[in-house]
Amino acid sequence: MTPFVFLLALLGSAVSSVSAKPLLLPRAACTKESLLATADAYVAAQAAGSLDPLASVLAANWTFEENNKVIDPKTSVVATKKLTIDHRRTNTDLVQCATYTELISAADAANPYVIGTQIRHDESGKIVLIDSVASTTGSWLFNAAKTLQYVKQETWDVIPEDKWDAREVIQAAGDAYMDLWSDSTAEDKIPWGRPCRRLEGGAYTGSGREDDSCAVGIPSNHSQLPNTRRRYVIDQSMGSVSILCVWEHMMYAADQHEFRLEGGKLRYVHTMTECGGRTCRL
Ligand SMILES: *[C@@H]1O[C@H](CO)[C@@H](O)[C@H](O)[C@H]1NC(C)=O
Ligand SMILES: *[C@@H]1O[C@H](CO)[C@@H](O)[C@H](O)[C@H]1NC(C)=O
C-alpha cells in the first residue's frame, strides 16, 4: 500500500465509523457548474449539427456511443443533424462526474428527435464518453410533439437537500422497475407513488388525476429476456436515475429509462427505445 492509499484507507475508516456512510467523495475537477458547462457544449453542438462546440471540452481519447453502438462521432446525430431544441433538462451526478440530458426536437417535422444522453468526464473534467439514445420515427411509441406536450406539464423542481433520497434508494427503485421483465419479485420492490406518470415514447399514463399510476401496462410475463448493460446517472437533487441499457426482450433495442422519486416514492418515468433503425415491435 502506498502512503497515499494508506491515508485514504485510514480516512475512509475514520469517516465511516462516524457516519456509517460509504465514502463517496466527488472528484476534484467535477462541480455542478463544470458538468453543466460541458452539457451546454453538447446541447450547442446538437443545435449546430456540428462537433465544433465540443472541441475544447473533449478528452484526447473519447468515445461516442449512440444507440448502444460505438460509432465514429462524425456520423452521429450530433454531427449530422442540426436540431431545433424545444426542450432540454440536464441532471448532474457529482459522484460519478457525469450528466444526463433529455432533449426534444419536435417543431421541425422533418427532424423529430427525443434524445437521452449520458456524458462521463475524466479527472480534469474533460468528456471521455458521450453515450446517447437518439429516438426518432420508428422508435417505440415515438411522437416527439406529444412527448414535448407532456414534458411541459410536469414539474421537475430541485428537491430541498433535507428531503433527498439516498443514491442507493433511487438506483434500487430504477433497477427494480428494469427487472420487471425478468424477475417475478421485482414488482413488490418498486416504491410505487401516486400520482405517478409514465411517458413511454409519446404515450402517457397521466391524465391529471391524483391516482395516476405508473403500474399501468407493466409486464405480466416475468420470464422475458432481461434489460442488461445498465449505465446509471444519479442526481439526488432531482430524485432521479437515468438508466441506459440493452432492451433485450424488444429486438435488443437501445433503451433509456429515467425515474424520479419524491420522498422515496416513484413519481415520473420517461422512456426512449430505439430499435437499430428499424421499427420497434413486440
Ligand atoms: C481510449 O479509450 C478506450 C475506451 O475507454 C480504451 O479502450 C482505449 O484503450 C483508449 N486508448 C488509448 C490510446 O488510451
Ligand atoms: C413469456 O416470455 C417468454 C420469452 O419471450 C416466452 O417464451 C413465454 O412463452 C412467455 N410466457 C407467456 C405466458 O406468454
Tab-separated table of C-alpha atoms and ligand atoms in Angstrom:
chain	number	residue	atom	x	y	z
A	1	MET	CA	0.000	0.000	0.000
A	2	THR	CA	1.431	3.398	-0.907
A	3	PRO	CA	1.339	6.033	1.863
A	4	PHE	CA	-1.344	7.941	-0.024
A	5	VAL	CA	-3.619	4.913	-0.396
A	6	PHE	CA	-2.965	4.085	3.251
A	7	LEU	CA	-4.014	7.598	4.247
A	8	LEU	CA	-7.194	7.268	2.173
A	9	ALA	CA	-7.962	3.939	3.827
A	10	LEU	CA	-7.467	5.485	7.258
A	11	LEU	CA	-9.623	8.448	6.343
A	12	GLY	CA	-12.244	6.103	4.938
A	13	SER	CA	-12.478	4.010	8.098
A	14	ALA	CA	-12.478	7.116	10.313
A	15	VAL	CA	-15.322	8.686	8.345
A	16	SER	CA	-17.338	5.507	8.051
A	17	SER	CA	-17.034	4.786	11.780
A	18	VAL	CA	-18.548	8.193	12.496
A	19	SER	CA	-21.287	8.378	9.888
A	20	ALA	CA	-21.604	4.729	8.812
A	21	LYS	CA	-21.995	6.019	5.266
A	22	PRO	CA	-19.826	4.896	2.358
A	23	LEU	CA	-17.097	7.355	1.481
A	24	LEU	CA	-18.278	8.879	-1.776
A	25	LEU	CA	-16.200	11.943	-2.492
A	26	PRO	CA	-16.817	13.889	-5.686
A	27	ARG	CA	-13.705	14.069	-7.828
A	28	ALA	CA	-11.872	17.372	-7.501
A	29	ALA	CA	-12.425	18.667	-11.023
A	30	CYS	CA	-16.102	17.898	-11.027
A	31	THR	CA	-18.532	20.583	-9.901
A	32	LYS	CA	-22.145	21.159	-10.814
A	33	GLU	CA	-21.040	24.219	-12.788
A	34	SER	CA	-18.348	22.370	-14.751
A	35	LEU	CA	-20.711	19.485	-15.509
A	36	LEU	CA	-23.416	21.852	-16.714
A	37	ALA	CA	-20.865	23.688	-18.854
A	38	THR	CA	-19.913	20.548	-20.797
A	39	ALA	CA	-23.591	19.584	-21.093
A	40	ASP	CA	-24.212	23.072	-22.510
A	41	ALA	CA	-21.459	22.465	-25.076
A	42	TYR	CA	-23.125	19.185	-26.036
A	43	VAL	CA	-26.520	20.878	-26.475
A	44	ALA	CA	-24.876	23.671	-28.505
A	45	ALA	CA	-23.265	21.022	-30.720
A	46	GLN	CA	-26.623	19.319	-31.311
A	47	ALA	CA	-28.244	22.670	-32.129
A	48	ALA	CA	-25.433	23.420	-34.588
A	49	GLY	CA	-25.276	19.925	-36.088
A	50	SER	CA	-21.525	20.083	-35.537
A	51	LEU	CA	-18.930	18.697	-33.130
A	52	ASP	CA	-17.089	22.061	-33.085
A	53	PRO	CA	-18.726	23.417	-29.879
A	54	LEU	CA	-17.382	20.305	-28.097
A	55	ALA	CA	-13.784	20.672	-29.244
A	56	SER	CA	-12.450	22.393	-26.118
A	57	VAL	CA	-14.156	20.020	-23.648
A	58	LEU	CA	-13.277	16.642	-25.183
A	59	ALA	CA	-10.518	14.457	-23.698
A	60	ALA	CA	-7.832	13.360	-26.163
A	61	ASN	CA	-9.232	9.850	-26.121
A	62	TRP	CA	-13.002	9.955	-26.053
A	63	THR	CA	-15.751	7.646	-27.245
A	64	PHE	CA	-19.147	8.262	-28.807
A	65	GLU	CA	-21.719	5.591	-28.251
A	66	GLU	CA	-25.077	6.049	-29.983
A	67	ASN	CA	-27.955	3.624	-29.584
A	68	ASN	CA	-25.623	1.190	-27.798
A	69	LYS	CA	-23.020	1.149	-30.567
A	70	VAL	CA	-19.598	2.782	-30.552
A	71	ILE	CA	-19.585	4.941	-33.668
A	72	ASP	CA	-17.403	7.442	-35.485
A	73	PRO	CA	-18.542	10.723	-33.882
A	74	LYS	CA	-18.687	12.317	-37.340
A	75	THR	CA	-21.609	10.007	-38.214
A	76	SER	CA	-23.564	10.774	-35.003
A	77	VAL	CA	-26.900	12.569	-34.793
A	78	VAL	CA	-24.963	15.406	-33.111
A	79	ALA	CA	-22.658	15.873	-36.101
A	80	THR	CA	-25.216	15.247	-38.859
A	81	LYS	CA	-28.498	16.796	-37.646
A	82	LYS	CA	-28.921	20.452	-36.830
A	83	LEU	CA	-31.825	20.280	-34.395
A	84	THR	CA	-34.126	22.924	-33.022
A	85	ILE	CA	-34.079	22.198	-29.296
A	86	ASP	CA	-37.618	22.630	-27.955
A	87	HIS	CA	-36.837	21.197	-24.524
A	88	ARG	CA	-33.707	20.448	-22.572
A	89	ARG	CA	-33.084	19.289	-18.993
A	90	THR	CA	-29.728	18.240	-17.534
A	91	ASN	CA	-29.248	16.261	-14.311
A	92	THR	CA	-25.836	16.120	-12.627
A	93	ASP	CA	-24.093	13.257	-10.840
A	94	LEU	CA	-21.186	14.683	-8.810
A	95	VAL	CA	-20.099	11.296	-7.508
A	96	GLN	CA	-19.551	9.822	-10.972
A	97	CYS	CA	-18.683	13.118	-12.712
A	98	ALA	CA	-21.496	12.514	-15.167
A	99	THR	CA	-24.620	14.159	-16.531
A	100	TYR	CA	-27.847	13.052	-18.105
A	101	THR	CA	-29.515	15.358	-20.639
A	102	GLU	CA	-33.015	14.969	-22.068
A	103	LEU	CA	-33.548	16.725	-25.411
A	104	ILE	CA	-36.703	17.089	-27.506
A	105	SER	CA	-36.811	18.394	-31.065
A	106	ALA	CA	-40.459	18.460	-32.115
A	107	ALA	CA	-41.230	21.658	-34.003
A	108	ASP	CA	-39.180	20.699	-37.070
A	109	ALA	CA	-41.364	17.934	-38.526
A	110	ALA	CA	-38.546	16.803	-40.830
A	111	ASN	CA	-36.255	16.066	-37.875
A	112	PRO	CA	-38.228	14.839	-34.884
A	113	TYR	CA	-35.961	13.516	-32.134
A	114	VAL	CA	-36.211	12.655	-28.455
A	115	ILE	CA	-32.697	12.089	-27.138
A	116	GLY	CA	-31.340	10.893	-23.799
A	117	THR	CA	-27.596	11.400	-23.345
A	118	GLN	CA	-25.241	10.456	-20.548
A	119	ILE	CA	-21.862	12.213	-20.555
A	120	ARG	CA	-18.887	10.997	-18.478
A	121	HIS	CA	-15.805	13.015	-17.589
A	122	ASP	CA	-12.195	12.333	-16.609
A	123	GLU	CA	-10.268	13.732	-13.612
A	124	SER	CA	-9.698	17.029	-15.406
A	125	GLY	CA	-13.375	17.469	-16.252
A	126	LYS	CA	-12.970	16.596	-19.941
A	127	ILE	CA	-15.505	14.370	-21.723
A	128	VAL	CA	-14.430	10.741	-22.127
A	129	LEU	CA	-17.786	9.289	-23.175
A	130	ILE	CA	-20.954	10.565	-24.820
A	131	ASP	CA	-23.488	7.750	-24.507
A	132	SER	CA	-26.770	8.532	-26.208
A	133	VAL	CA	-30.110	7.026	-27.159
A	134	ALA	CA	-31.457	9.035	-30.093
A	135	SER	CA	-35.072	8.048	-30.705
A	136	THR	CA	-36.926	9.134	-33.828
A	137	THR	CA	-39.630	7.944	-36.234
A	138	GLY	CA	-39.947	4.145	-35.864
A	139	SER	CA	-38.773	4.139	-32.249
A	140	TRP	CA	-41.124	2.672	-29.638
A	141	LEU	CA	-44.381	4.720	-29.460
A	142	PHE	CA	-42.455	7.656	-30.910
A	143	ASN	CA	-44.225	11.010	-31.125
A	144	ALA	CA	-41.972	13.990	-30.402
A	145	ALA	CA	-44.833	16.520	-30.351
A	146	LYS	CA	-46.735	14.528	-27.731
A	147	THR	CA	-43.565	13.926	-25.708
A	148	LEU	CA	-42.938	17.677	-25.647
A	149	GLN	CA	-46.539	18.429	-24.679
A	150	TYR	CA	-46.442	16.002	-21.721
A	151	VAL	CA	-42.973	17.015	-20.555
A	152	LYS	CA	-44.151	20.624	-20.361
A	153	GLN	CA	-46.972	19.603	-17.993
A	154	GLU	CA	-44.570	18.068	-15.499
A	155	THR	CA	-42.784	19.596	-12.509
A	156	TRP	CA	-39.173	18.539	-12.015
A	157	ASP	CA	-38.224	21.026	-9.318
A	158	VAL	CA	-34.949	20.734	-7.430
A	159	ILE	CA	-35.668	18.834	-4.207
A	160	PRO	CA	-34.504	20.523	-0.951
A	161	GLU	CA	-31.438	18.747	0.441
A	162	ASP	CA	-33.143	17.655	3.676
A	163	LYS	CA	-35.674	15.723	1.565
A	164	TRP	CA	-33.178	13.889	-0.683
A	165	ASP	CA	-33.466	10.163	-1.055
A	166	ALA	CA	-30.215	8.187	-0.811
A	167	ARG	CA	-28.463	7.338	-4.075
A	168	GLU	CA	-28.905	3.655	-3.277
A	169	VAL	CA	-32.671	4.089	-2.779
A	170	ILE	CA	-33.054	5.932	-6.087
A	171	GLN	CA	-30.990	3.378	-8.010
A	172	ALA	CA	-32.751	0.421	-6.364
A	173	ALA	CA	-36.149	1.771	-7.457
A	174	GLY	CA	-34.947	2.097	-11.057
A	175	ASP	CA	-33.341	-1.330	-11.014
A	176	ALA	CA	-36.458	-2.969	-9.597
A	177	TYR	CA	-38.529	-1.466	-12.424
A	178	MET	CA	-35.983	-2.614	-15.019
A	179	ASP	CA	-36.185	-6.120	-13.527
A	180	LEU	CA	-39.969	-6.376	-14.152
A	181	TRP	CA	-39.419	-8.300	-17.384
A	182	SER	CA	-37.203	-10.964	-15.911
A	183	ASP	CA	-37.955	-11.212	-12.182
A	184	SER	CA	-41.357	-12.055	-10.700
A	185	THR	CA	-40.367	-10.495	-7.349
A	186	ALA	CA	-39.451	-7.098	-8.844
A	187	GLU	CA	-42.925	-5.506	-8.751
A	188	ASP	CA	-43.082	-5.680	-4.953
A	189	LYS	CA	-39.727	-3.900	-4.676
A	190	ILE	CA	-40.862	-0.792	-6.585
A	191	PRO	CA	-41.865	2.113	-4.312
A	192	TRP	CA	-44.972	2.950	-6.364
A	193	GLY	CA	-46.189	6.512	-5.784
A	194	ARG	CA	-49.475	8.254	-6.636
A	195	PRO	CA	-49.774	10.194	-8.769
A	196	CYS	CA	-47.137	8.589	-10.988
A	197	ARG	CA	-46.889	9.429	-14.687
A	198	ARG	CA	-45.015	7.356	-17.249
A	199	LEU	CA	-44.042	8.980	-20.523
A	200	GLU	CA	-43.254	5.993	-22.752
A	201	GLY	CA	-42.171	7.304	-26.121
A	202	GLY	CA	-45.144	9.605	-26.869
A	203	ALA	CA	-47.661	7.652	-24.741
A	204	TYR	CA	-48.640	8.876	-21.287
A	205	THR	CA	-50.233	7.255	-18.240
A	206	GLY	CA	-51.028	10.684	-16.785
A	207	SER	CA	-54.494	12.157	-17.042
A	208	GLY	CA	-54.040	14.829	-14.380
A	209	ARG	CA	-55.689	12.660	-11.717
A	210	GLU	CA	-54.280	12.232	-8.235
A	211	ASP	CA	-54.372	8.449	-8.667
A	212	ASP	CA	-52.465	8.366	-11.995
A	213	SER	CA	-50.320	5.243	-11.923
A	214	CYS	CA	-47.075	4.018	-13.463
A	215	ALA	CA	-48.098	0.408	-12.903
A	216	VAL	CA	-50.402	0.575	-15.949
A	217	GLY	CA	-49.356	-1.940	-18.601
A	218	ILE	CA	-46.302	-3.278	-16.800
A	219	PRO	CA	-45.156	-6.774	-17.834
A	220	SER	CA	-47.151	-9.728	-16.534
A	221	ASN	CA	-44.674	-12.137	-18.107
A	222	HIS	CA	-41.560	-12.122	-15.922
A	223	SER	CA	-39.743	-14.779	-17.957
A	224	GLN	CA	-38.633	-12.457	-20.736
A	225	LEU	CA	-35.095	-11.544	-21.693
A	226	PRO	CA	-33.630	-9.028	-19.212
A	227	ASN	CA	-32.547	-5.386	-19.527
A	228	THR	CA	-28.760	-5.566	-19.479
A	229	ARG	CA	-25.567	-3.484	-19.615
A	230	ARG	CA	-27.127	-0.814	-17.414
A	231	ARG	CA	-25.336	2.537	-17.144
A	232	TYR	CA	-26.503	4.956	-14.449
A	233	VAL	CA	-26.540	8.697	-13.806
A	234	ILE	CA	-27.978	9.576	-10.396
A	235	ASP	CA	-28.941	13.079	-9.226
A	236	GLN	CA	-30.222	13.233	-5.652
A	237	SER	CA	-31.326	16.851	-6.059
A	238	MET	CA	-33.678	15.658	-8.835
A	239	GLY	CA	-34.550	12.361	-7.134
A	240	SER	CA	-33.589	10.822	-10.455
A	241	VAL	CA	-31.714	7.986	-12.053
A	242	SER	CA	-31.205	7.626	-15.795
A	243	ILE	CA	-30.505	4.071	-16.911
A	244	LEU	CA	-29.207	3.268	-20.381
A	245	CYS	CA	-29.408	-0.418	-21.243
A	246	VAL	CA	-29.947	-3.159	-23.797
A	247	TRP	CA	-33.692	-3.828	-24.034
A	248	GLU	CA	-33.180	-7.468	-24.878
A	249	HIS	CA	-36.853	-8.505	-24.942
A	250	MET	CA	-37.664	-5.983	-27.690
A	251	MET	CA	-35.256	-6.544	-30.578
A	252	TYR	CA	-32.243	-5.923	-28.306
A	253	ALA	CA	-33.121	-2.244	-28.584
A	254	ALA	CA	-31.169	0.679	-27.148
A	255	ASP	CA	-33.191	1.955	-24.215
A	256	GLN	CA	-33.162	4.853	-21.787
A	257	HIS	CA	-35.410	4.827	-18.703
A	258	GLU	CA	-35.337	7.746	-16.295
A	259	PHE	CA	-37.058	7.562	-12.904
A	260	ARG	CA	-37.859	10.372	-10.467
A	261	LEU	CA	-38.623	9.683	-6.827
A	262	GLU	CA	-40.072	12.207	-4.387
A	263	GLY	CA	-39.971	11.305	-0.706
A	264	GLY	CA	-38.998	7.741	-1.574
A	265	LYS	CA	-41.941	7.254	-3.962
A	266	LEU	CA	-41.897	6.891	-7.734
A	267	ARG	CA	-43.430	9.977	-9.435
A	268	TYR	CA	-42.243	10.016	-13.045
A	269	VAL	CA	-40.865	7.583	-15.614
A	270	HIS	CA	-39.518	8.732	-19.012
A	271	THR	CA	-38.606	6.144	-21.650
A	272	MET	CA	-36.939	6.185	-25.094
A	273	THR	CA	-36.351	2.979	-27.049
A	274	GLU	CA	-34.592	2.809	-30.420
A	275	CYS	CA	-34.543	-0.435	-32.396
A	276	GLY	CA	-31.412	-0.188	-34.519
A	277	GLY	CA	-33.002	1.934	-37.260
A	278	ARG	CA	-35.902	-0.493	-37.648
A	279	THR	CA	-39.495	-0.070	-36.478
A	280	CYS	CA	-39.810	-1.285	-32.893
A	281	ARG	CA	-42.307	-4.068	-32.276
A	282	LEU	CA	-43.009	-6.577	-29.532
B	1	LIG	C1	-9.185	5.035	-25.375
B	1	LIG	O1	-10.350	4.721	-24.631
B	1	LIG	C2	-10.873	3.457	-24.885
B	1	LIG	C3	-12.193	3.345	-24.172
B	1	LIG	O2	-12.085	3.757	-22.855
B	1	LIG	C4	-9.852	2.408	-24.472
B	1	LIG	O3	-10.359	1.125	-24.745
B	1	LIG	C5	-8.555	2.632	-25.229
B	1	LIG	O4	-7.580	1.733	-24.760
B	1	LIG	C6	-8.056	4.049	-25.067
B	1	LIG	N1	-6.929	4.286	-25.973
B	1	LIG	C7	-5.831	4.937	-25.585
B	1	LIG	C8	-4.820	5.140	-26.649
B	1	LIG	O5	-5.686	5.364	-24.450
B	2	LIG	C1	-43.051	-15.199	-21.632
B	2	LIG	O1	-41.987	-14.767	-22.439
B	2	LIG	C2	-41.149	-15.822	-22.862
B	2	LIG	C3	-39.971	-15.190	-23.604
B	2	LIG	O2	-40.440	-14.401	-24.663
B	2	LIG	C4	-41.942	-16.777	-23.742
B	2	LIG	O3	-41.127	-17.863	-24.127
B	2	LIG	C5	-43.129	-17.309	-22.953
B	2	LIG	O4	-43.951	-18.086	-23.776
B	2	LIG	C6	-43.943	-16.148	-22.383
B	2	LIG	N1	-44.966	-16.661	-21.495
B	2	LIG	C7	-46.245	-16.331	-21.627
B	2	LIG	C8	-47.170	-16.931	-20.619
B	2	LIG	O5	-46.649	-15.587	-22.510
